[in-house]
Each structure stands twice: as structure tokens, then as C-alpha cells.
mmCIF file of C-alpha atoms in Angstrom:
data_model
loop_
_atom_site.group_PDB
_atom_site.id
_atom_site.type_symbol
_atom_site.label_atom_id
_atom_site.label_comp_id
_atom_site.label_asym_id
_atom_site.label_seq_id
_atom_site.Cartn_x
_atom_site.Cartn_y
_atom_site.Cartn_z
ATOM 1 C CA MET K 1 -15.152 52.102 -15.630
ATOM 2 C CA SER K 2 -15.785 48.417 -16.222
ATOM 3 C CA LEU K 3 -14.372 45.614 -14.143
ATOM 4 C CA LEU K 4 -12.128 44.461 -16.984
ATOM 5 C CA ASP K 5 -10.807 48.021 -17.457
ATOM 6 C CA ARG K 6 -9.838 48.144 -13.780
ATOM 7 C CA GLU K 7 -8.036 44.812 -13.939
ATOM 8 C CA VAL K 8 -6.424 45.215 -17.405
ATOM 9 C CA PRO K 9 -6.156 48.905 -18.362
ATOM 10 C CA GLY K 10 -6.707 49.719 -21.999
ATOM 11 C CA VAL K 11 -8.721 46.576 -22.793
ATOM 12 C CA VAL K 12 -12.314 47.074 -23.881
ATOM 13 C CA MET K 13 -14.837 44.579 -22.397
ATOM 14 C CA THR K 14 -16.117 42.710 -25.439
ATOM 15 C CA PRO K 15 -17.010 39.035 -25.963
ATOM 16 C CA ASP K 16 -13.947 38.599 -28.175
ATOM 17 C CA ASN K 17 -11.608 39.905 -25.515
ATOM 18 C CA ILE K 18 -13.257 37.850 -22.788
ATOM 19 C CA ARG K 19 -12.843 34.656 -24.804
ATOM 20 C CA SER K 20 -9.321 35.357 -26.041
ATOM 21 C CA ARG K 21 -7.596 36.470 -22.849
ATOM 22 C CA THR K 22 -6.590 33.035 -21.498
ATOM 23 C CA LEU K 23 -3.248 31.719 -20.360
ATOM 24 C CA PRO K 24 -1.777 29.349 -22.987
ATOM 25 C CA ALA K 25 -0.887 25.855 -21.833
ATOM 26 C CA ALA K 26 2.665 26.281 -23.108
ATOM 27 C CA VAL K 27 3.152 29.312 -20.860
ATOM 28 C CA ASN K 28 1.818 27.326 -17.891
ATOM 29 C CA LEU K 29 4.303 24.534 -18.552
ATOM 30 C CA ALA K 30 7.106 27.041 -19.012
ATOM 31 C CA ILE K 31 6.311 28.603 -15.630
ATOM 32 C CA ALA K 32 6.383 25.162 -13.978
ATOM 33 C CA ALA K 33 9.658 24.207 -15.658
ATOM 34 C CA GLY K 34 11.281 27.492 -14.707
ATOM 35 C CA ALA K 35 10.063 27.274 -11.116
ATOM 36 C CA PHE K 36 11.467 23.785 -10.562
ATOM 37 C CA ALA K 37 14.703 24.666 -12.359
ATOM 38 C CA VAL K 38 15.222 27.648 -10.049
ATOM 39 C CA ALA K 39 14.358 25.529 -7.013
ATOM 40 C CA ALA K 40 16.832 22.823 -8.067
ATOM 41 C CA ALA K 41 19.558 25.410 -8.666
ATOM 42 C CA ILE K 42 19.027 26.902 -5.202
ATOM 43 C CA VAL K 43 18.801 23.611 -3.309
ATOM 44 C CA PHE K 44 21.625 21.739 -5.011
ATOM 45 C CA GLY K 45 23.766 24.839 -5.561
ATOM 46 C CA LEU K 46 23.708 25.693 -1.858
ATOM 47 C CA ALA K 47 23.602 21.998 -0.785
ATOM 48 C CA ILE K 48 20.737 22.639 1.631
ATOM 49 C CA GLY K 49 18.534 19.630 0.884
ATOM 50 C CA ASN K 50 17.410 16.937 -1.532
ATOM 51 C CA TRP K 51 14.678 16.444 -4.131
ATOM 52 C CA VAL K 52 11.926 16.786 -1.522
ATOM 53 C CA LEU K 53 12.939 20.391 -0.838
ATOM 54 C CA VAL K 54 13.178 20.952 -4.590
ATOM 55 C CA VAL K 55 9.570 19.857 -5.001
ATOM 56 C CA VAL K 56 8.369 22.066 -2.138
ATOM 57 C CA LEU K 57 10.247 25.162 -3.300
ATOM 58 C CA GLY K 58 9.354 24.498 -6.936
ATOM 59 C CA ALA K 59 5.655 24.310 -6.084
ATOM 60 C CA ALA K 60 5.877 27.587 -4.153
ATOM 61 C CA PHE K 61 7.742 29.326 -6.972
ATOM 62 C CA TYR K 62 5.247 27.953 -9.492
ATOM 63 C CA LEU K 63 2.255 29.343 -7.581
ATOM 64 C CA VAL K 64 3.902 32.764 -7.308
ATOM 65 C CA GLY K 65 4.910 32.827 -10.965
ATOM 66 C CA LEU K 66 1.513 31.582 -12.109
ATOM 67 C CA ASN K 67 -0.256 34.263 -10.108
ATOM 68 C CA VAL K 68 1.956 37.013 -11.576
ATOM 69 C CA VAL K 69 1.799 35.877 -15.215
ATOM 70 C CA ALA K 70 -1.889 34.957 -15.158
ATOM 71 C CA GLY K 71 -2.667 38.277 -13.499
ATOM 72 C CA ARG K 72 -1.031 40.115 -16.394
ATOM 73 C CA ILE K 73 -2.817 38.065 -19.078
ATOM 74 C CA GLU K 74 -6.175 37.043 -17.625
ATOM 75 C CA GLY K 75 -6.713 39.474 -14.781
ATOM 76 C CA LYS K 76 -6.464 39.197 -11.017
ATOM 77 C CA ARG K 77 -9.682 37.265 -10.540
ATOM 78 C CA ALA K 78 -8.769 34.568 -13.076
ATOM 79 C CA ALA K 79 -5.259 34.441 -11.629
ATOM 80 C CA ARG K 80 -6.613 33.768 -8.139
ATOM 81 C CA ASP K 81 -8.868 31.088 -9.584
ATOM 82 C CA ARG K 82 -5.902 29.379 -11.254
ATOM 83 C CA ALA K 83 -3.875 29.586 -8.048
ATOM 84 C CA MET K 84 -6.677 27.960 -6.026
ATOM 85 C CA LYS K 85 -7.079 25.211 -8.625
ATOM 86 C CA SER K 86 -3.353 24.565 -8.480
ATOM 87 C CA LEU K 87 -3.507 24.286 -4.687
ATOM 88 C CA ILE K 88 -6.381 21.808 -4.961
ATOM 89 C CA TYR K 89 -4.480 19.706 -7.494
ATOM 90 C CA ALA K 90 -1.385 19.849 -5.297
ATOM 91 C CA ALA K 91 -3.397 18.675 -2.291
ATOM 92 C CA CYS K 92 -4.778 15.807 -4.368
ATOM 93 C CA VAL K 93 -1.282 14.786 -5.435
ATOM 94 C CA LEU K 94 -0.033 14.967 -1.843
ATOM 95 C CA ALA K 95 -2.902 12.712 -0.765
ATOM 96 C CA ILE K 96 -2.154 10.175 -3.511
ATOM 97 C CA LEU K 97 1.632 10.131 -3.076
ATOM 98 C CA PRO K 98 1.695 8.184 0.242
ATOM 99 C CA LEU K 99 -0.689 5.580 -1.174
ATOM 100 C CA ALA K 100 1.340 5.284 -4.367
ATOM 101 C CA SER K 101 4.528 5.014 -2.320
ATOM 102 C CA VAL K 102 3.066 2.214 -0.191
ATOM 103 C CA VAL K 103 1.835 0.310 -3.248
ATOM 104 C CA TRP K 104 5.163 0.706 -5.053
ATOM 105 C CA THR K 105 7.127 -0.414 -1.987
ATOM 106 C CA LEU K 106 4.910 -3.453 -1.473
ATOM 107 C CA VAL K 107 5.075 -4.507 -5.109
ATOM 108 C CA SER K 108 8.802 -3.881 -5.577
ATOM 109 C CA LYS K 109 9.829 -5.699 -2.380
ATOM 110 C CA GLY K 110 7.047 -8.265 -2.190
ATOM 111 C CA ILE K 111 7.526 -9.647 -5.687
ATOM 112 C CA LYS K 112 10.780 -11.382 -4.714
ATOM 113 C CA ARG K 113 9.010 -14.341 -3.051
ATOM 114 C CA LEU K 114 5.843 -14.247 -5.126
ATOM 115 C CA ASP K 115 6.146 -17.872 -6.222
ATOM 116 C CA ALA K 116 4.310 -21.179 -5.931
ATOM 117 C CA ASN K 117 6.395 -22.295 -2.945
ATOM 118 C CA PHE K 118 5.285 -19.293 -0.918
ATOM 119 C CA PHE K 119 1.591 -20.103 -1.410
ATOM 120 C CA ASN K 120 1.869 -23.900 -1.102
ATOM 121 C CA THR K 121 4.080 -24.376 1.964
ATOM 122 C CA SER K 122 4.161 -23.335 5.593
ATOM 123 C CA MET K 123 7.020 -22.488 7.945
ATOM 124 C CA ASN K 124 7.011 -25.942 9.534
ATOM 125 C CA ASN K 125 10.582 -27.345 9.787
ATOM 126 C CA ILE K 126 12.020 -24.222 8.087
ATOM 127 C CA GLY K 127 15.333 -23.153 9.580
ATOM 128 C CA ALA K 128 17.094 -19.796 9.614
ATOM 129 C CA ARG K 129 19.290 -20.801 6.653
ATOM 130 C CA ASP K 130 16.466 -22.235 4.574
ATOM 131 C CA PRO K 131 15.348 -19.854 1.803
ATOM 132 C CA GLU K 132 12.104 -21.763 1.305
ATOM 133 C CA GLY K 133 8.972 -21.583 3.423
ATOM 134 C CA GLY K 134 5.754 -19.750 2.767
ATOM 135 C CA ALA K 135 2.560 -18.361 4.194
ATOM 136 C CA TYR K 136 0.012 -21.012 3.221
ATOM 137 C CA HIS K 137 -0.844 -21.620 6.884
ATOM 138 C CA ALA K 138 -1.185 -17.866 7.476
ATOM 139 C CA ILE K 139 -3.492 -17.410 4.477
ATOM 140 C CA ILE K 140 -5.725 -20.242 5.700
ATOM 141 C CA GLY K 141 -5.802 -18.770 9.203
ATOM 142 C CA THR K 142 -6.640 -15.275 7.964
ATOM 143 C CA LEU K 143 -9.490 -16.509 5.765
ATOM 144 C CA GLU K 144 -10.975 -18.604 8.572
ATOM 145 C CA GLN K 145 -10.620 -16.001 11.307
ATOM 146 C CA VAL K 146 -11.887 -13.060 9.264
ATOM 147 C CA GLY K 147 -14.635 -15.191 7.728
ATOM 148 C CA ILE K 148 -15.950 -16.344 11.114
ATOM 149 C CA ALA K 149 -15.690 -12.814 12.514
ATOM 150 C CA THR K 150 -17.635 -11.482 9.522
ATOM 151 C CA LEU K 151 -20.370 -14.099 9.946
ATOM 152 C CA MET K 152 -20.774 -13.047 13.577
ATOM 153 C CA SER K 153 -20.434 -9.287 13.309
ATOM 154 C CA VAL K 154 -22.298 -8.461 10.075
ATOM 155 C CA PRO K 155 -25.767 -9.739 11.115
ATOM 156 C CA LEU K 156 -25.444 -8.215 14.573
ATOM 157 C CA GLY K 157 -24.135 -4.918 13.232
ATOM 158 C CA VAL K 158 -26.753 -4.547 10.493
ATOM 159 C CA LEU K 159 -29.619 -5.530 12.823
ATOM 160 C CA GLY K 160 -28.325 -3.118 15.458
ATOM 161 C CA ALA K 161 -28.199 -0.296 12.922
ATOM 162 C CA ILE K 162 -31.721 -1.101 11.721
ATOM 163 C CA TYR K 163 -32.958 -0.901 15.299
ATOM 164 C CA LEU K 164 -31.262 2.450 15.905
ATOM 165 C CA VAL K 165 -32.613 4.001 12.701
ATOM 166 C CA GLU K 166 -36.044 2.464 12.298
ATOM 167 C CA TYR K 167 -37.171 1.544 15.816
ATOM 168 C CA GLY K 168 -34.802 3.048 18.383
ATOM 169 C CA ARG K 169 -36.272 5.836 20.470
ATOM 170 C CA GLY K 170 -35.628 7.146 23.931
ATOM 171 C CA ARG K 171 -32.908 6.536 26.479
ATOM 172 C CA PHE K 172 -32.073 2.947 25.538
ATOM 173 C CA ALA K 173 -31.271 3.835 21.910
ATOM 174 C CA THR K 174 -29.136 6.764 23.095
ATOM 175 C CA THR K 175 -27.243 4.424 25.428
ATOM 176 C CA VAL K 176 -26.638 1.953 22.602
ATOM 177 C CA ARG K 177 -25.287 4.709 20.349
ATOM 178 C CA PHE K 178 -23.006 5.908 23.130
ATOM 179 C CA PHE K 179 -21.483 2.475 23.690
ATOM 180 C CA VAL K 180 -21.086 1.915 19.953
ATOM 181 C CA ASP K 181 -19.152 5.178 19.742
ATOM 182 C CA VAL K 182 -16.992 4.135 22.689
ATOM 183 C CA MET K 183 -16.299 0.708 21.159
ATOM 184 C CA THR K 184 -15.223 2.335 17.903
ATOM 185 C CA GLY K 185 -12.116 3.695 19.613
ATOM 186 C CA ILE K 186 -11.201 0.555 21.563
ATOM 187 C CA PRO K 187 -7.561 -0.462 20.937
ATOM 188 C CA SER K 188 -7.184 -3.904 19.425
ATOM 189 C CA ILE K 189 -5.055 -5.083 22.342
ATOM 190 C CA VAL K 190 -7.992 -4.450 24.681
ATOM 191 C CA ALA K 191 -10.284 -6.620 22.562
ATOM 192 C CA GLY K 192 -7.648 -9.348 22.610
ATOM 193 C CA LEU K 193 -7.274 -9.133 26.381
ATOM 194 C CA PHE K 194 -11.055 -9.320 26.819
ATOM 195 C CA ILE K 195 -11.325 -12.529 24.754
ATOM 196 C CA LEU K 196 -8.232 -13.921 26.489
ATOM 197 C CA SER K 197 -9.678 -13.391 29.961
ATOM 198 C CA PHE K 198 -13.206 -14.501 29.039
ATOM 199 C CA TRP K 199 -13.039 -17.145 26.317
ATOM 200 C CA VAL K 200 -9.531 -18.617 26.559
ATOM 201 C CA LEU K 201 -9.183 -18.687 30.346
ATOM 202 C CA ILE K 202 -12.811 -19.268 31.407
ATOM 203 C CA VAL K 203 -14.856 -20.839 28.604
ATOM 204 C CA SER K 204 -12.336 -22.918 26.637
ATOM 205 C CA PRO K 205 -11.320 -25.087 29.642
ATOM 206 C CA TRP K 206 -14.881 -26.485 29.672
ATOM 207 C CA PHE K 207 -14.208 -28.078 26.281
ATOM 208 C CA ASN K 208 -10.541 -29.031 26.808
ATOM 209 C CA ASN K 209 -10.375 -31.096 30.024
ATOM 210 C CA GLY K 210 -9.929 -28.023 32.187
ATOM 211 C CA GLN K 211 -6.991 -26.599 30.215
ATOM 212 C CA PRO K 212 -7.090 -23.175 28.495
ATOM 213 C CA ARG K 213 -6.730 -23.443 24.753
ATOM 214 C CA PHE K 214 -5.705 -20.989 22.076
ATOM 215 C CA SER K 215 -7.650 -21.171 18.824
ATOM 216 C CA GLY K 216 -8.485 -19.353 15.646
ATOM 217 C CA PHE K 217 -12.072 -19.047 16.838
ATOM 218 C CA ALA K 218 -10.900 -17.004 19.823
ATOM 219 C CA ALA K 219 -9.091 -14.693 17.404
ATOM 220 C CA ALA K 220 -12.298 -14.439 15.350
ATOM 221 C CA LEU K 221 -14.193 -13.390 18.489
ATOM 222 C CA ALA K 222 -11.669 -10.624 19.154
ATOM 223 C CA LEU K 223 -11.845 -9.471 15.538
ATOM 224 C CA ALA K 224 -15.654 -9.486 15.689
ATOM 225 C CA VAL K 225 -15.511 -7.167 18.707
ATOM 226 C CA LEU K 226 -13.426 -4.755 16.617
ATOM 227 C CA MET K 227 -15.604 -5.056 13.521
ATOM 228 C CA LEU K 228 -18.997 -4.656 15.191
ATOM 229 C CA PRO K 229 -18.942 -0.895 16.015
ATOM 230 C CA THR K 230 -17.621 -0.003 12.557
ATOM 231 C CA ILE K 231 -20.409 -1.950 10.885
ATOM 232 C CA VAL K 232 -23.082 -0.480 13.148
ATOM 233 C CA ARG K 233 -21.984 3.119 12.621
ATOM 234 C CA SER K 234 -21.487 2.868 8.860
ATOM 235 C CA THR K 235 -24.761 0.999 8.330
ATOM 236 C CA GLU K 236 -26.621 3.480 10.509
ATOM 237 C CA GLU K 237 -25.368 6.405 8.456
ATOM 238 C CA MET K 238 -26.249 4.677 5.172
ATOM 239 C CA LEU K 239 -29.774 3.881 6.368
ATOM 240 C CA ARG K 240 -30.297 7.488 7.386
ATOM 241 C CA LEU K 241 -29.409 8.581 3.840
ATOM 242 C CA VAL K 242 -32.290 6.596 2.354
ATOM 243 C CA PRO K 243 -34.922 9.194 1.276
ATOM 244 C CA GLY K 244 -38.007 9.340 3.457
ATOM 245 C CA PRO K 245 -40.450 9.351 0.506
ATOM 246 C CA LEU K 246 -39.340 5.803 -0.349
ATOM 247 C CA ARG K 247 -40.510 4.600 3.043
ATOM 248 C CA GLU K 248 -43.673 6.705 2.904
ATOM 249 C CA GLY K 249 -44.567 5.397 -0.556
ATOM 250 C CA SER K 250 -44.176 1.829 0.658
ATOM 251 C CA TYR K 251 -46.291 2.500 3.738
ATOM 252 C CA ALA K 252 -48.949 4.147 1.564
ATOM 253 C CA LEU K 253 -49.252 0.925 -0.423
ATOM 254 C CA GLY K 254 -49.950 -0.971 2.761
ATOM 255 C CA VAL K 255 -46.557 -2.660 3.059
ATOM 256 C CA PRO K 256 -45.642 -3.361 6.713
ATOM 257 C CA GLN K 257 -42.552 -1.748 8.184
ATOM 258 C CA TRP K 258 -40.442 -4.907 8.381
ATOM 259 C CA LYS K 259 -41.074 -5.686 4.737
ATOM 260 C CA THR K 260 -40.357 -2.079 3.742
ATOM 261 C CA ILE K 261 -36.994 -2.351 5.462
ATOM 262 C CA LEU K 262 -36.136 -5.613 3.702
ATOM 263 C CA SER K 263 -37.481 -4.711 0.265
ATOM 264 C CA VAL K 264 -36.812 -0.975 -0.023
ATOM 265 C CA VAL K 265 -34.501 0.446 2.649
ATOM 266 C CA LEU K 266 -31.777 -2.205 2.727
ATOM 267 C CA PRO K 267 -31.439 -2.608 -1.082
ATOM 268 C CA THR K 268 -31.196 1.165 -1.469
ATOM 269 C CA ALA K 269 -28.475 1.465 1.159
ATOM 270 C CA LEU K 270 -26.698 -1.764 0.203
ATOM 271 C CA PRO K 271 -23.672 -0.257 -1.640
ATOM 272 C CA GLY K 272 -22.827 1.963 1.329
ATOM 273 C CA ILE K 273 -23.410 -0.874 3.785
ATOM 274 C CA VAL K 274 -21.049 -3.112 1.831
ATOM 275 C CA THR K 275 -18.400 -0.371 1.884
ATOM 276 C CA GLY K 276 -18.632 -0.130 5.669
ATOM 277 C CA ILE K 277 -18.451 -3.903 6.018
ATOM 278 C CA MET K 278 -15.350 -4.093 3.851
ATOM 279 C CA LEU K 279 -13.689 -1.353 5.898
ATOM 280 C CA ALA K 280 -14.313 -3.467 8.985
ATOM 281 C CA VAL K 281 -13.004 -6.577 7.217
ATOM 282 C CA ALA K 282 -9.855 -4.736 6.144
ATOM 283 C CA ARG K 283 -9.221 -3.601 9.708
ATOM 284 C CA ALA K 284 -9.775 -7.108 11.071
ATOM 285 C CA ALA K 285 -7.483 -8.699 8.489
ATOM 286 C CA GLY K 286 -4.654 -6.354 9.446
ATOM 287 C CA GLU K 287 -4.845 -6.784 13.228
ATOM 288 C CA THR K 288 -1.902 -8.507 14.915
ATOM 289 C CA ALA K 289 -2.251 -8.088 18.685
ATOM 290 C CA PRO K 290 -5.550 -9.995 19.167
ATOM 291 C CA VAL K 291 -4.314 -12.937 17.079
ATOM 292 C CA LEU K 292 -1.043 -13.069 18.991
ATOM 293 C CA LEU K 293 -2.842 -13.022 22.354
ATOM 294 C CA VAL K 294 -5.578 -15.601 21.749
ATOM 295 C CA ALA K 295 -4.441 -17.673 18.737
ATOM 296 C CA GLY K 296 -0.750 -17.764 19.563
ATOM 297 C CA GLY K 297 0.503 -18.213 16.015
ATOM 298 C CA ALA K 298 1.833 -21.426 14.516
ATOM 299 C CA ALA K 299 4.434 -22.580 12.011
ATOM 300 C CA ALA K 300 2.348 -25.499 10.748
ATOM 301 C CA ILE K 301 -0.971 -25.606 8.919
ATOM 302 C CA ASN K 302 -4.060 -25.823 11.127
ATOM 303 C CA PHE K 303 -7.401 -26.066 9.341
ATOM 304 C CA ASP K 304 -9.365 -26.381 12.595
ATOM 305 C CA PRO K 305 -10.244 -22.914 13.942
ATOM 306 C CA PHE K 306 -11.604 -24.432 17.165
ATOM 307 C CA GLY K 307 -8.526 -26.346 18.248
ATOM 308 C CA GLY K 308 -4.887 -25.414 18.579
ATOM 309 C CA ASN K 309 -2.765 -22.422 17.668
ATOM 310 C CA GLN K 310 -3.379 -20.755 14.343
ATOM 311 C CA GLN K 311 -1.476 -18.224 12.261
ATOM 312 C CA SER K 312 -2.619 -15.153 10.326
ATOM 313 C CA LEU K 313 -0.988 -13.034 7.637
ATOM 314 C CA SER K 314 -0.631 -9.971 9.857
ATOM 315 C CA LEU K 315 1.000 -12.008 12.624
ATOM 316 C CA PHE K 316 3.193 -13.747 10.022
ATOM 317 C CA VAL K 317 4.414 -10.356 8.788
ATOM 318 C CA TYR K 318 5.150 -9.247 12.360
ATOM 319 C CA GLN K 319 7.104 -12.401 13.165
ATOM 320 C CA GLN K 320 9.061 -12.516 9.919
ATOM 321 C CA ALA K 321 9.942 -8.819 10.110
ATOM 322 C CA GLY K 322 11.637 -9.449 13.465
ATOM 323 C CA ASP K 323 13.265 -12.742 12.516
ATOM 324 C CA ALA K 324 17.055 -12.919 12.392
ATOM 325 C CA SER K 325 17.116 -14.917 9.152
ATOM 326 C CA ARG K 326 18.197 -13.003 6.053
ATOM 327 C CA TYR K 327 15.364 -14.652 4.135
ATOM 328 C CA ALA K 328 12.675 -13.494 6.562
ATOM 329 C CA PRO K 329 12.278 -9.879 5.315
ATOM 330 C CA ASP K 330 11.393 -11.103 1.816
ATOM 331 C CA ARG K 331 8.725 -13.379 3.281
ATOM 332 C CA ALA K 332 7.358 -10.488 5.340
ATOM 333 C CA TRP K 333 7.073 -8.176 2.311
ATOM 334 C CA THR K 334 5.413 -10.851 0.184
ATOM 335 C CA ALA K 335 2.960 -11.660 2.979
ATOM 336 C CA ALA K 336 2.095 -7.973 3.309
ATOM 337 C CA LEU K 337 1.511 -7.760 -0.436
ATOM 338 C CA THR K 338 -0.652 -10.885 -0.253
ATOM 339 C CA LEU K 339 -2.717 -9.411 2.562
ATOM 340 C CA VAL K 340 -3.353 -6.180 0.651
ATOM 341 C CA ALA K 341 -4.220 -8.104 -2.511
ATOM 342 C CA LEU K 342 -6.580 -10.368 -0.574
ATOM 343 C CA VAL K 343 -8.464 -7.424 0.925
ATOM 344 C CA LEU K 344 -8.599 -5.753 -2.509
ATOM 345 C CA ILE K 345 -10.031 -8.876 -4.128
ATOM 346 C CA LEU K 346 -12.664 -9.253 -1.416
ATOM 347 C CA THR K 347 -13.608 -5.579 -1.700
ATOM 348 C CA VAL K 348 -13.995 -5.699 -5.475
ATOM 349 C CA ALA K 349 -16.041 -8.903 -5.257
ATOM 350 C CA ALA K 350 -18.310 -7.425 -2.602
ATOM 351 C CA LYS K 351 -18.806 -4.252 -4.656
ATOM 352 C CA LEU K 352 -19.760 -6.266 -7.728
ATOM 353 C CA LEU K 353 -22.258 -8.295 -5.726
ATOM 354 C CA ALA K 354 -23.736 -5.153 -4.155
ATOM 355 C CA ARG K 355 -24.453 -3.697 -7.597
ATOM 356 C CA ARG K 356 -26.704 -6.600 -8.458
ATOM 357 C CA ASN K 357 -29.476 -5.719 -6.034
ATOM 358 C CA LYS K 358 -32.928 -5.601 -7.574
ATOM 359 C CA LEU K 359 -33.425 -1.837 -7.207
ATOM 360 C CA SER K 360 -30.320 -1.057 -9.306
ATOM 361 C CA ARG K 361 -31.147 -3.424 -12.166
#
């Protein structure tokens, strides 16, 4: 007895039958509609939940109904395949839903103050009853702090990864990897406390007549501490993915190792390296505790990252979200939307630049 005879009795295994025995799309849609209708009738009829429970029960009923109907038409094996595909699609939808919910919430609530005043003014001399006021000072602070932190952490992180992959051997390289792994899990508040105790309280008095001084540069140092392990680990993994024959071919042509790294290894791994860097930048741009500890925050615009308190978008969101003014929540949502858009723009720009390396042209 053939396999098809065992699964669907009375059906002869022929190419025509194999091609024709498929579940129509209309039947699939009908099963889904019936499943969610039954789930809605149960949930709302018994008053035991809301639309979330309807979706959960409807998905369960759909999988059961699909397995039964597909088993009758296509056979048990094809029915199991359809059920597994449906589970995969459901998992994909569940993964996308939180992201879509966050984006929708940010856009719907952040668009209220998305005007010229928000991007051209600061919170200086803005009272609790004043509907105006913006985040210009916070945008400037974020760009300066994250930019300085990137300039410090990217060269160190990339060079450290190159050492670990291309040159690092023995106990010292193992120790470096261990500390990089430990630093990856450091809470941001710890990085802020470290810069506060070292830079603000010990180093900055040398340049400020013996008085400790908050600054945007101190916040950049704390952000660089957080960015460095992420850049090292991501760059290390990307460099390890570069095929060995590329290096061997370069060495066979007499190219020294340092030039092989610059001309072959780094351009090949550049897209992945840029992705890791942008992940670190996104984390740094969203940190609040280090900026609050060592930059202090400010209501006025401060273009000097080396002198005086400075604001950032993440700290602005935190402060406005807890403000008693009825206009503050709208500012907080718009600032959060601005921060996400800023990181998105930087990521897209970095990706476009990474594609223009000479090996991909």
C-alpha cells in the first residue's frame, strides 16, 4: 500500500492527484473567519475577556480547524506542514506587533508638538502654564555627547577587535575578552558613577579653579564606556566571519598583514561593523542615568560640551514625563519620537555609506 493510500484511502498515487490535492485559499480564509467568529462569540457571549483573548482563542481554533480540514484534503503530512507554517507566521506577527505598537504610539502621541517651535526653542524661561518650549537644547546636547562618545569608542573598539582576531594569542587576549564580556553587562548607572567619581570629582577641578564641574564631555565619557564593549564584540564577530582564503590570497601575493587587514578584511566586514556601531550609538543615545549624573541637565542651550550643564533628549523625556505641567507629556512624546527618528536617520545614513566600500562596487 502506498503512502498516499494510507493517508487518503481510495486515492491512487498519480501525478495528477498529487498536484490537485491542495487546500484552496478560500477554504483557508473560511476556516480563519469561522475560528475568530467562534472565539468572539465565546469571549463576548460569556463576558470573560476582551479582543486579546479573542485573538488567542481564534488562533488556537484556526490551527485546530486547519489541521483537521487540511488532513482530510491534503493528507496528514501536508496538514502538519501547514500547521507549522502557521505557527511560524504567528510567531513573526507576535514579534512585529510590539514594534508596530511602539511606533504607532510614538507617532500618534508625538505628532502633537511636532512643530517649528519645538525644534527652535529650549525650555529656558518656560513656566508650567506655558504651552510653548521645545527640545532644541536637548537635540544639540544629544548630538554632541553621542558624537564625542562615538569618536572615542569606535577607533578603540575596532582596533581592540582587530587585535583579538588577528594578533591576540595567549593569556592576555583571553583576559581582554573576559573583561569585554563583563563590561557588556555593566549597568549604565555604574558607568555614570565611575565618570562622576573619576572625571567630575577628580579631574575637572584641575581645569575649573578647584571646583567640580558637570559637562557634556563627562556624559560622552560615560556613554563611551557603555559603547566600547558592544563595538568590540560585534566587530570581533564580523571579522571572524571574513573567509580565510581572502587573507591567504592576499598573503600569497606578498601583501603584509597590516595592509591585508586594511584593504581586504575591514572592507569585507564593514557592513556588519557598521551595524554593531549603530547598535552602540542607539544605546548611548537612549541612556538617561549617566547624563543625569555627570551632565546634570539644563533648560537653556549650551553649545560647549566642556563647560556647564548640558541636556540630552533621553533626559529631556525623563524630566518632562515627570513634570506636573499638563503640556509636559506632549513634549515628552515628541522628544521620544525625535530621538527614535534621529537614530533611524543615522542608521540609514551609515548603512548607505557602508555599501560604498570598494569591494562591493
